[in-house]
Amino acid sequence: GAMAAARRCGRAALCALGGDGGGAAGPWRGLPAGRSALRWVPARRHCPAVTVDLGGRKMELSSGKLAKFADGSAVVQLGDTAVMVTAVSKTKPAPSQFMPLVVDYRQKAAAAGRIPTNYLRRELGSTDKEILTSRVIDRSIRPLFPGGYFYDTQILCNLLAVDGVNDPDILAINGASAALALSDIPWNGPIGAVRVGLVDGETVVNPTRKQMSSSALNLVIAGAAQSQVVMLEATAENILQPDFCHAIKVGVKHTQQIIQGIQQLVRERGVTKRTVQKLFVAPEDIVECAKKLASNKIYAVFTDSSHDKISRDEAINKIRLETEEQLKEKFPEAEPYEIMESFNVVSKDIFRNLVLNEYRRCDGRDLTSLRDIKCEVNLFRMLHGSALFQRGQTQVLCTVTFDSLESSVKSDVISTAVSGIKDKNFMLHYEFPPYATNEIGKVTGMNRRELGHGALAERALKPVIPKDFPFTIRVTSEVLESNGSSSMASACGGSLALMDAGVPVSNAVAGVAIGLITKCSQDKGDIEDYRLLTDILGIEDYYGDMDFKMAGTNKGITALQVDLKLPGIPIKIVMEAIQQATAAKREILQIMNQTLAKPRPDRKESGPVVETIHVPLSKRLRFIGPGGYNLKKLQAQTGVTVSQLDEETYSVFAPTPSAMHEAREFIGEVCKDDQEVNLEFGAIYTATITEIRDSGVMVKLYPNMTPVLLHNSQLDQRKVKHPSALGLEVGQEIQVKYFGRDPTDGRMRLSRKILQAPATAALKTLTDKNSIVLGGAAPHTSTPSQ
C-alpha cells in the first residue's frame, strides 16, 4: 500500500511513503479539532496531491507531509523544480493600521546545487531577485484578505529543488495560494498564477528557461476565480497591443485550472476557517455620525481644484482633527482606530463618488486628461546625460553615466543557477528621499519599494537600449517631488536622459499610471460601475482601487505593472485600461519629442572613450612590462582600464578623452623605439656598449633605444667568460649583425661572433608587422625602411 500511495502522490521525494495511519500518528487521532497548543494533522491514507495540466506539462500541488506545524503548508512541483510555501498568521491582532503581511522568498543555494560564494559560504541578505519575487507574491495575495484583518501574517517560500528549466517564482505564487487556502487563515482565494511568453509569435504558458531567452514577452499573471485578474507584471520587447491583450486572456484561462486544482485539495482536506477575534472595520453608527459632521466640509475641499497636494492634505487633516474630537465626545467608549477609520471611510466615499457620479477629479481635470508636463535635458555640462521630467507635482531628475564593460552587474552564482541571468550592462537605480513628500526620515539604502520601482523603470527602458553598446550604462532616477506615478516619470525622464547622452535608443519610451474607482453591488460585491482615471495623483492611488502602470514606445508596450486593492477585476477593465494608457502614452511622447525627439548623434565631450590596441605577440612583453608593471603603471597614472580581448588585441577604456590622450602618450613612450626604427634582418649595424655585465654587454643600436644584451656566447668565435677578456669598454662601438627578434618575448637577437666567421649569404628582410598600433584594426604590412 505504501508504494501505491507514493505513486498516487506523484513524486516520492515530496510525499509520504509510510502513510498507513499507524505508527506515531496513531495515538493523536482522538484529539479534538480545536487550535490546541500542539496541533497534529490526523494521519491520512496518503498525502493529498492534485495535478494540473499546463500547456502539456504537469504541475503538481501537494500538502500534508512537510512543515505540519504551520497554519498552512504546500509543495508545488513542475518538472524537477519544487517549492515549499508555508503560511502562519497570529491569532492576536497586531498594533497596526494596515494588514501586516510579510512575504519572504529565498533562493536556497543547495536547491540549485551550489555553495554560496560569499566569505561565510552561507545564505546572507536577500538579493534583488528575491525581493522582487517576494513583492510579486505579496501583491498577488494581499488583495484577497478580508478588510480590517490586522493580524501578523507571514508567508515563507523555501526552494527545495531547482532544475534550471522551470522558474520557481511562479510555483511560489501558486504555493502561497495553496498554503493560505489549505490553512484556517481567513482568505478569499484561491488564486492561480502562470507566466506567459511569446516565442515566434506563439503564446507559451509557463515557458522553460530556454524558451524565455528567445521570448518577446515575460508576463506573470495572477488570476482569481471567475476569470478575474488580481496582479500583472510584464516586460516586453516592445510588443503590439493586440498580442499583449491576447497573452493576458490566455494566461487568465490557464490560472482557472490551477484554482480548480487548489479548490479540489481544499475539498479533500475539509478546511474550516478560524473565527477571528474581530475585524478592524469602522462601526456603522460612528460612520453615519461622521458623515453628518464632515461631509460638506470634505466635499468643499475635494471640489476646490486650486489646492495642491500639501494644501489639500492640510485642509483634510484640519477637518479630520475637528471631526475626531466631536466623535470622541459622542462615542467616549469607541476605540481610537474606530474613530479614525470612520473619518477615512467618509472622506474616501466622498472622493470616490465625485469621480463616479460627477466625473470630477480633485485637481479639476477630466478623467482622461494628463497633468501639465515639462521636460528639460542637458542640465549639467559634466554629466554624460541628464534630464528633468516634471508632470504636475511629480518631479524626477535622471542622469546617465557610462563606465567600462567591466563595471557591469555580475549576478551571484545562485541567481544565475536559479534564473539564468548573467552580467547586465544596463541598470536603473531609483531613489525616493523623504523630502519628496515633505517628510523627514533616515536616508538608508534601497528599501523594497525603491527597488521595485527602479526595476519597473529599468524594464521599461531595457528593450530600446542597443545590445552591443560599448559601455555599461547606469541611469539614476531621483524623485525630487512626488505626487503619484514617480516610477513612470522615471521611465520618461530616463528615456530623455539616454537620448541626451547620445545612446542610440531605438525609440523614445514614456509611461503613465491609470487608476480605477469602482462601485460594487451591496449584496454580491460584483462591480456595477467603474471609472478609469488617466495619470493618477497620489491621493487617487490611495483612495482608488488600482495602480496600473504601463510604459512603452509609440509602437508597443515595454513594461506593465498592475496592483489591485480589490480581490480581482474582470479582463474587460484591464483591456480598457491598456487602451486608455496607450492613448496617454502617445500624448506624453509627443510632448517629450518637442524637447528631444531623437538621440544626439554624438556622446558628450566629457564622456568616456574606448579604443582597441593591436599588440603583436613579439611586443607583448614590452607593452605589459615585467610582472605587468607597465600596465599597472598605465592604469594607476592615467585612470584607464585595459582588458585583453584576444591574443593580440587589447581594449582601453578611458573615463575622459584627456585620460585617453595621456594613455596614448604613455603607450607611445613605452613602445617608442619599436615604432621608429625598422631594422633589416641580416644587416650589420654599429652598436654602442652602454654597460658591461658578467653575462655579456648591453648595447644600443640607436640613441633612444632600450639597451639589449649581447651575450658572451655571441661576442667572439672563442669562448668568452667575461667581456673584459676581449678588452671591451663602455662607450666603445662594435659591429653586430641583426637576426630579428625572439618570437616569444620580442628581444633582439644580435651577434658579433658571426661577423668574425667566413661571410654568410645575405638573408631576406623582415616586414614591419610588429609595431603596436593604436586605434583599431591590425596594421597592414608595409615595406621596411632601410
XYZ file of C-alpha atoms in Angstrom, residues 137 633 736:
3
model
C 3.814 37.185 -4.340
C 51.601 51.941 -14.070
C 76.889 43.484 -34.810
